[in-house]
Each structure stands twice: as structure tokens, then as C-alpha cells.
JSON list of C-alpha atoms in Angstrom, two decimals:
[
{"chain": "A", "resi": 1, "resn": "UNK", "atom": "CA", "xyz": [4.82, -2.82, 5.22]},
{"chain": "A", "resi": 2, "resn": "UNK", "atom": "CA", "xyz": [1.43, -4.28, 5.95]},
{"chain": "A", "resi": 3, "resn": "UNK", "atom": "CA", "xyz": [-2.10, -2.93, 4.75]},
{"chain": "A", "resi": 4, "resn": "UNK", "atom": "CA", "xyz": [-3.73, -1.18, 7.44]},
{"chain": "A", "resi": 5, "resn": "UNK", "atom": "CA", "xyz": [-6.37, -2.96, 9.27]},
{"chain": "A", "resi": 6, "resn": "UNK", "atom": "CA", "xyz": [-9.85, -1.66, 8.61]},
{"chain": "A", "resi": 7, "resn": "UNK", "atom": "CA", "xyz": [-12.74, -3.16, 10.53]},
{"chain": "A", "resi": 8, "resn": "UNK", "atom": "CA", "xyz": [-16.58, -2.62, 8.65]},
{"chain": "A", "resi": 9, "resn": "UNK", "atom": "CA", "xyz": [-18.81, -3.75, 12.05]},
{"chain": "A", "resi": 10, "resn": "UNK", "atom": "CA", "xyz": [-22.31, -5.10, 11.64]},
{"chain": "A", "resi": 11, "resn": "UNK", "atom": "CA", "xyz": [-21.36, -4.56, 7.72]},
{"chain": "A", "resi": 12, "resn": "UNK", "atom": "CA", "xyz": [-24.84, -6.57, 6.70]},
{"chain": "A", "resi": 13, "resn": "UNK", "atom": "CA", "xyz": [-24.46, -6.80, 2.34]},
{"chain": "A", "resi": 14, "resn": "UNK", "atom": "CA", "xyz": [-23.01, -3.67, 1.67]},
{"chain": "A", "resi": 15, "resn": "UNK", "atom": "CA", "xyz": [-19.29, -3.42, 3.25]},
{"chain": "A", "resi": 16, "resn": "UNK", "atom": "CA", "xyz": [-17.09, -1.02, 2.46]},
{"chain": "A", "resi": 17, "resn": "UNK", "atom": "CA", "xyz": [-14.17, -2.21, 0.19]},
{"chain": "A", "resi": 18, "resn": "UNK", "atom": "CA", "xyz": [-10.79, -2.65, 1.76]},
{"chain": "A", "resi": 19, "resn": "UNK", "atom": "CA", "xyz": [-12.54, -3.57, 4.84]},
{"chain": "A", "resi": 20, "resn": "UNK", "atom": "CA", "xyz": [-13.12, -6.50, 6.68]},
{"chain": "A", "resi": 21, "resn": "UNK", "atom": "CA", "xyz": [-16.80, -7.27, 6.80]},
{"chain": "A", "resi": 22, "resn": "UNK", "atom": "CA", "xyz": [-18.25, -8.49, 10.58]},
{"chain": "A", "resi": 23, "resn": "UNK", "atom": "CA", "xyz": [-21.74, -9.40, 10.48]},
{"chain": "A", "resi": 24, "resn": "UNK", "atom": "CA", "xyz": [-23.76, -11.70, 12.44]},
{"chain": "A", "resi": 25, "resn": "UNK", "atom": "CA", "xyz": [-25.84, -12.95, 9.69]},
{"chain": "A", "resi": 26, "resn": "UNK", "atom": "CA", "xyz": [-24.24, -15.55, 7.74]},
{"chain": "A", "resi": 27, "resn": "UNK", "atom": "CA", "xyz": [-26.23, -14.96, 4.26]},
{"chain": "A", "resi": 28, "resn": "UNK", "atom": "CA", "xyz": [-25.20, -11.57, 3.55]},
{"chain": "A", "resi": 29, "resn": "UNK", "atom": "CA", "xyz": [-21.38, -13.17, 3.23]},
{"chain": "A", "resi": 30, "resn": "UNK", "atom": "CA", "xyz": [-19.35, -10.79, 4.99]},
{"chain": "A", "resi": 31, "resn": "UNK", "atom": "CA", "xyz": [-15.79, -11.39, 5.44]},
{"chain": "A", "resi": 32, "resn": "UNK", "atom": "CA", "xyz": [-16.44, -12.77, 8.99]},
{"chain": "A", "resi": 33, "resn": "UNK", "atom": "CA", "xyz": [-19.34, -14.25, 10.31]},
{"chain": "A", "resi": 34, "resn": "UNK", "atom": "CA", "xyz": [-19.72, -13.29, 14.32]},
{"chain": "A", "resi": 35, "resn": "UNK", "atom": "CA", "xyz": [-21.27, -12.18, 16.87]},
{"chain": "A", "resi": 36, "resn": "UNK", "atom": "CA", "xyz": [-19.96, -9.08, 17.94]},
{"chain": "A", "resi": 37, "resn": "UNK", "atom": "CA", "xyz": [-22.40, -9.41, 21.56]},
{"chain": "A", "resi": 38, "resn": "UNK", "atom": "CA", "xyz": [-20.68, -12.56, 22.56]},
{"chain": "A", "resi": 39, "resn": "UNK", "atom": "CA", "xyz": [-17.79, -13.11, 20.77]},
{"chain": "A", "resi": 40, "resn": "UNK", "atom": "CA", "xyz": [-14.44, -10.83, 21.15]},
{"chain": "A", "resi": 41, "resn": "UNK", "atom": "CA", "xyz": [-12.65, -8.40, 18.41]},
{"chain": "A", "resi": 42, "resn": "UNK", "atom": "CA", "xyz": [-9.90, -8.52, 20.68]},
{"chain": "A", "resi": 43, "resn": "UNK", "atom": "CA", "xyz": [-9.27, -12.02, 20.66]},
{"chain": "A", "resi": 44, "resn": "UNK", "atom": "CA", "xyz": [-9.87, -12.45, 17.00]},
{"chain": "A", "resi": 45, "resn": "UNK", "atom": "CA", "xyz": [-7.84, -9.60, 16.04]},
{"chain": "A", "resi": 46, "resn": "UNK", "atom": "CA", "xyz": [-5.22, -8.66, 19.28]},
{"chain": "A", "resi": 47, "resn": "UNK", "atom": "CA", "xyz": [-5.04, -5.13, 20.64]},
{"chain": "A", "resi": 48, "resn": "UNK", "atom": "CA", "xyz": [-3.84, -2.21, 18.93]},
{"chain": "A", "resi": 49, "resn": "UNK", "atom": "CA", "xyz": [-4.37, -3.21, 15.32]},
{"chain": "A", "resi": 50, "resn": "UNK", "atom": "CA", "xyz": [-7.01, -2.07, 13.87]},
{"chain": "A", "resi": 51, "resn": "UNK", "atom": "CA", "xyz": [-6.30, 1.72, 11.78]},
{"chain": "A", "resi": 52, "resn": "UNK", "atom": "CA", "xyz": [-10.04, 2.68, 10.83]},
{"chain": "A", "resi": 53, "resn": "UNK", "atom": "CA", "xyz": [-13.37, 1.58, 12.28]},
{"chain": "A", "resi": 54, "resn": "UNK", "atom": "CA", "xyz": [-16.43, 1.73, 10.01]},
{"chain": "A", "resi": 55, "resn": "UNK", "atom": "CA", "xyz": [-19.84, 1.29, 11.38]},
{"chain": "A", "resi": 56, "resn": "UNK", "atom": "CA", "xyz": [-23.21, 2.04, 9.96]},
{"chain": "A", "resi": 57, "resn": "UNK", "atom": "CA", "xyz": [-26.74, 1.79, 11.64]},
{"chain": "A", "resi": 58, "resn": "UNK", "atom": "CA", "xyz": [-25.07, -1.31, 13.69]},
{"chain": "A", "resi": 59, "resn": "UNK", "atom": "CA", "xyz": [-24.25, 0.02, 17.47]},
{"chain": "A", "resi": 60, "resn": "UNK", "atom": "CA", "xyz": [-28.11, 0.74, 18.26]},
{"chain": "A", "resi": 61, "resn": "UNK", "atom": "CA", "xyz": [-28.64, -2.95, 18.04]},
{"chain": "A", "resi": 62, "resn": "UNK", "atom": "CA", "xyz": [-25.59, -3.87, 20.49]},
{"chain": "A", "resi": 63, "resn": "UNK", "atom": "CA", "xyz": [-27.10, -5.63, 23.48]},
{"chain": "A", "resi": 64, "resn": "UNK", "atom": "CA", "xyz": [-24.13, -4.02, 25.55]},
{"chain": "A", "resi": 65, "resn": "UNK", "atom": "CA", "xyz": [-23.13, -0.86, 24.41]},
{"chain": "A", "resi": 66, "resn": "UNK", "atom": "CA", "xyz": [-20.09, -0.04, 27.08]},
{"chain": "A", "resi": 67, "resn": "UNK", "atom": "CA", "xyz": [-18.43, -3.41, 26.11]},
{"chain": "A", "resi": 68, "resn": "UNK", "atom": "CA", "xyz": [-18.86, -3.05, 22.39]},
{"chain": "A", "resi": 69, "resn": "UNK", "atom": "CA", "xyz": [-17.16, 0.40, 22.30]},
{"chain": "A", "resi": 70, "resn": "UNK", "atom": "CA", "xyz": [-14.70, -1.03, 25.15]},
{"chain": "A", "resi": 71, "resn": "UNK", "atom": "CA", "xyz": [-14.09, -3.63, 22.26]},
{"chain": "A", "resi": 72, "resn": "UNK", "atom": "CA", "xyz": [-13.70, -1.19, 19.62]},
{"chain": "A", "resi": 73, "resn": "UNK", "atom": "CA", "xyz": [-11.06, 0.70, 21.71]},
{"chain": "A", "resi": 74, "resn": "UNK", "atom": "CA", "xyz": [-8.97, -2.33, 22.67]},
{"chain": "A", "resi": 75, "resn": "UNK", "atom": "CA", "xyz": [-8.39, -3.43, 19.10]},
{"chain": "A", "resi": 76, "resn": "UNK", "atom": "CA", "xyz": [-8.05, 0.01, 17.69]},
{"chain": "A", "resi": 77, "resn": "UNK", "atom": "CA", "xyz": [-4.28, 1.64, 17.25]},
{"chain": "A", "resi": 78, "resn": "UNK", "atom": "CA", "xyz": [-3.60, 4.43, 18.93]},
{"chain": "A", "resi": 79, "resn": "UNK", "atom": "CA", "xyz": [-4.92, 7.41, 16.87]},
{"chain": "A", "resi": 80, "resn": "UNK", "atom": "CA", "xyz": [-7.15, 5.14, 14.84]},
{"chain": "A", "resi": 81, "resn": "UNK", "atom": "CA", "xyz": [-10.18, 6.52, 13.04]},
{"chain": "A", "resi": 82, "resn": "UNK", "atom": "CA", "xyz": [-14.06, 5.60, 13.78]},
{"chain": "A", "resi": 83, "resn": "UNK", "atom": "CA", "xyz": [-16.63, 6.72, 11.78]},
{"chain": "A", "resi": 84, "resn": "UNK", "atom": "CA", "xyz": [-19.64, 5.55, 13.44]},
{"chain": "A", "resi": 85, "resn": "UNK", "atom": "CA", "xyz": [-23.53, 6.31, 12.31]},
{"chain": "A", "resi": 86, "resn": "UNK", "atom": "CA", "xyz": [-26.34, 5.70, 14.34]},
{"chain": "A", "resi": 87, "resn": "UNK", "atom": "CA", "xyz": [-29.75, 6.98, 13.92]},
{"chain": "A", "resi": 88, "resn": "UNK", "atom": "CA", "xyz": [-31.00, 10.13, 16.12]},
{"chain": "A", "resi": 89, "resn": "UNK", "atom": "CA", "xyz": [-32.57, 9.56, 19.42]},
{"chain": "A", "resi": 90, "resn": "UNK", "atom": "CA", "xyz": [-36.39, 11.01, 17.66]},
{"chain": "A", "resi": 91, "resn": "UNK", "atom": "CA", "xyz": [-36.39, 7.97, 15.05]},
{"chain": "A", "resi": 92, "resn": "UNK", "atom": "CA", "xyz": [-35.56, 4.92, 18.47]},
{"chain": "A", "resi": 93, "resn": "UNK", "atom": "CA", "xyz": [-39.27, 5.47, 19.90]},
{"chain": "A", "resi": 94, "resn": "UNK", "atom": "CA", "xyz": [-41.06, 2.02, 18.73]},
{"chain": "A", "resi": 95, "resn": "UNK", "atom": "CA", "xyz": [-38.19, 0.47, 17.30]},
{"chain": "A", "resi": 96, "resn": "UNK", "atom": "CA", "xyz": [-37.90, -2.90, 18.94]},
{"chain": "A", "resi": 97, "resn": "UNK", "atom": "CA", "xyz": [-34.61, -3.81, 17.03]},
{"chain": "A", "resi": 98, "resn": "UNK", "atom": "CA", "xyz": [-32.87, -1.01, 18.92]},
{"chain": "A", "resi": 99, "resn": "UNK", "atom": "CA", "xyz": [-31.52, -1.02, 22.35]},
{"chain": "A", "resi": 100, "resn": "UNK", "atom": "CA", "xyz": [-30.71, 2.38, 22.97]},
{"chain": "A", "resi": 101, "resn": "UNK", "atom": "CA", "xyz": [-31.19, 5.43, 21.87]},
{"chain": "A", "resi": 102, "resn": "UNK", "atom": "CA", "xyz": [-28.31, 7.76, 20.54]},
{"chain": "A", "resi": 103, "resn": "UNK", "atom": "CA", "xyz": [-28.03, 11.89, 21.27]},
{"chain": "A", "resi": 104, "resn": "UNK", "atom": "CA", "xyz": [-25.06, 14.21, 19.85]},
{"chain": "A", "resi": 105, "resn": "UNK", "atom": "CA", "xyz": [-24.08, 13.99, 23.64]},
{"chain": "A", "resi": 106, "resn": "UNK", "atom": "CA", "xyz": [-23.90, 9.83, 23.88]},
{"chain": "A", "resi": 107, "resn": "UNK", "atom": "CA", "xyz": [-19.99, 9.45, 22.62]},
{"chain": "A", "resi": 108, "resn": "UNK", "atom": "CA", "xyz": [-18.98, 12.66, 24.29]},
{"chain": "A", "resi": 109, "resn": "UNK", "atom": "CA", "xyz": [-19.18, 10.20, 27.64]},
{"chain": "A", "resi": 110, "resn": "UNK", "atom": "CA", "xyz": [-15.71, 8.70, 26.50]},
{"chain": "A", "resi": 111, "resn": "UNK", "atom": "CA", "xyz": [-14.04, 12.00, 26.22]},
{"chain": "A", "resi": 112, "resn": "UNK", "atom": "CA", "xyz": [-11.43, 12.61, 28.21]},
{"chain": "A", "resi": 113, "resn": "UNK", "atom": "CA", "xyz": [-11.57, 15.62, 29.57]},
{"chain": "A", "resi": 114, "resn": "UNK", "atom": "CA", "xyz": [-12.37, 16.64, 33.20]},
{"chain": "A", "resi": 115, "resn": "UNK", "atom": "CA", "xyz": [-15.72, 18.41, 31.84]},
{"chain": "A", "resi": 116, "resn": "UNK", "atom": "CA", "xyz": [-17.01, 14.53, 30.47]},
{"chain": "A", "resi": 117, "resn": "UNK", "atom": "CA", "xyz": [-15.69, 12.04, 32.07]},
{"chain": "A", "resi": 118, "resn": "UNK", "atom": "CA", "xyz": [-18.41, 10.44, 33.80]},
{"chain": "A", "resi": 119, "resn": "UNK", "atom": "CA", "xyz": [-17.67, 8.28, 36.68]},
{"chain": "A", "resi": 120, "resn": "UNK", "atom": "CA", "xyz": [-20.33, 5.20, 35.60]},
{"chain": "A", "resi": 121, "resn": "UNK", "atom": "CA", "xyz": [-19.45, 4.65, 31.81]},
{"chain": "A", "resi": 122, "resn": "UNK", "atom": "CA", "xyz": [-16.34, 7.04, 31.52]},
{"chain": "A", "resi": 123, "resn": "UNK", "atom": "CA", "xyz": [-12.35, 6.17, 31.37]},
{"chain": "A", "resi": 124, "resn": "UNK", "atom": "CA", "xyz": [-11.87, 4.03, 33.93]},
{"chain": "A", "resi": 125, "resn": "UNK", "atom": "CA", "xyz": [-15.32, 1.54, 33.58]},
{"chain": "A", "resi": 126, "resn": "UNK", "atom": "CA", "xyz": [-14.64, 1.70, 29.69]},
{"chain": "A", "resi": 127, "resn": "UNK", "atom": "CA", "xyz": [-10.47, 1.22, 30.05]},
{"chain": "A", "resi": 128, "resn": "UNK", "atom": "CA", "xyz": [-10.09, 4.35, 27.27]},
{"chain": "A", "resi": 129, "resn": "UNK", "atom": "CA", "xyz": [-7.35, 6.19, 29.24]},
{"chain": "A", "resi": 130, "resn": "UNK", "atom": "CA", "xyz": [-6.16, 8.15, 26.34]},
{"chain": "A", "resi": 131, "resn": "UNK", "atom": "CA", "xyz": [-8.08, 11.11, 24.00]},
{"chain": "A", "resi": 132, "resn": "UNK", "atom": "CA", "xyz": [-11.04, 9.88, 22.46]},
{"chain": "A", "resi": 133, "resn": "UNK", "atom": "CA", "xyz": [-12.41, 12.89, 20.43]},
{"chain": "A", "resi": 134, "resn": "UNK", "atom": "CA", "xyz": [-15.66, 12.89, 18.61]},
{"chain": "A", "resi": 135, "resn": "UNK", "atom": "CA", "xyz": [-14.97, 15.01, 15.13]},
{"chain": "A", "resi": 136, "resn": "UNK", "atom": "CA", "xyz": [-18.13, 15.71, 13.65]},
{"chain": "A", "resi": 137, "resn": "UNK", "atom": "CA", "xyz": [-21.58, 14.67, 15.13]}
]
């Protein structure tokens, strides 16, 4: 049996252990130097095979948010875990290292339920077709 797949995304020098480091800057020597705007998990990984998702303080910086998280889905498992931290909305104002700002309401977008599915950035635009179920916020 294989060791599950556990991606740490925009990891900068502090990754998690028994993850796989992605960073874009080549100094702080993650596991895998990239660039997570251009280049694809998907095709560096496949689809389906990644168990757990870390990312810390990373996602705010993503130049396109819809095809990072598209990204994120395609190479995650079915049932996979993400544990994703951004910074709240009231600390983006002035911040010009961060593209977008971030609310309790921003991931509940990819639910799928017929209360927040939204028609612009929802299941269909996003491919996420199955449950996608924020746990704490």
C-alpha cells in the first residue's frame, strides 16, 4: 500500500512534514519548485491522487483563484481533506501582494447544494460536481 499523497501549496520554508512542499520560490527549498499560476498540479501529479491538501496564507496571492481551486479539486481523491487558511477580508485593504479578498462566505460558492451553487464560479464553471463541504471557517 502506498503513502497517501499530501500536497503543502505555496509551502514557502516552513512545510509541513510528510508533505510535499510547492513553492514558487526556489531558495526556501521546497520539495518542488513551481508555479502553481502557470504550471498544472494535474499534470504533475494526475487526477484523483492527492489525500490531504495543506495551504497556509498562499491562495490570496493566486492570480486566478477559480482555476487554482479547479486545480486543487482535479488532483484531489474523492473525499480528500483541505485545510486551507487565508487571512480575513478586514486585513486585504492595502495589501498589494493579495489579489482577493477572502469572507467566511468565499468557499461556500463551491458547495453543492441548490442554496450555493452560483451559476458564474459554481459546479459547472469550476468542474466540482460532487460535495464540497467547508468544515470549520
Amino acid at each position: 500500500m502506498s503513502q497517501p499523497l499530501k500536497l503543502n501549496l505555496g509551502c514557502g520554508a516552513s512545510c509541513r512534514s510528510d508533505f510535499i512542499g510547492i513553492d514558487i520560490n526556489p531558495a526556501v527549498n521546497a520539495t518542488i519548485t513551481m508555479d502553481l499560476d502557470t504550471e498544472s498540479l494535474v499534470d504533475r501529479f494526475g487526477e484523483n491522487v492527492a489525500d490531504e491538501i495543506f495551504s497556509s496564507h498562499f491562495l490570496e496571492h493566486s492570480r486566478d483563484f477559480i482555476r487554482m481551486v479547479t486545480e486543487m479539486w482535479r488532483v484531489s481523491k474523492p473525499g480528500a481533506t483541505w485545510e486551507i487558511h487565508v487571512p480575513p477580508a478586514d486585513c486585504e485593504i492595502g495589501n498589494p501582494f493579495h489579489n482577493r479578498p477572502f469572507t467566511e462566505w468565499t468557499f461556500r460558492f463551491f458547495e453543492v447544494t441548490d442554496r450555493f451553487v452560483h451559476p458564474a464560479v459554481g459546479t459547472i464553471q469550476a468542474g466540482i460536481t460532487e460535495s464540497f463541504c467547508p468544515v470549520r471557517l
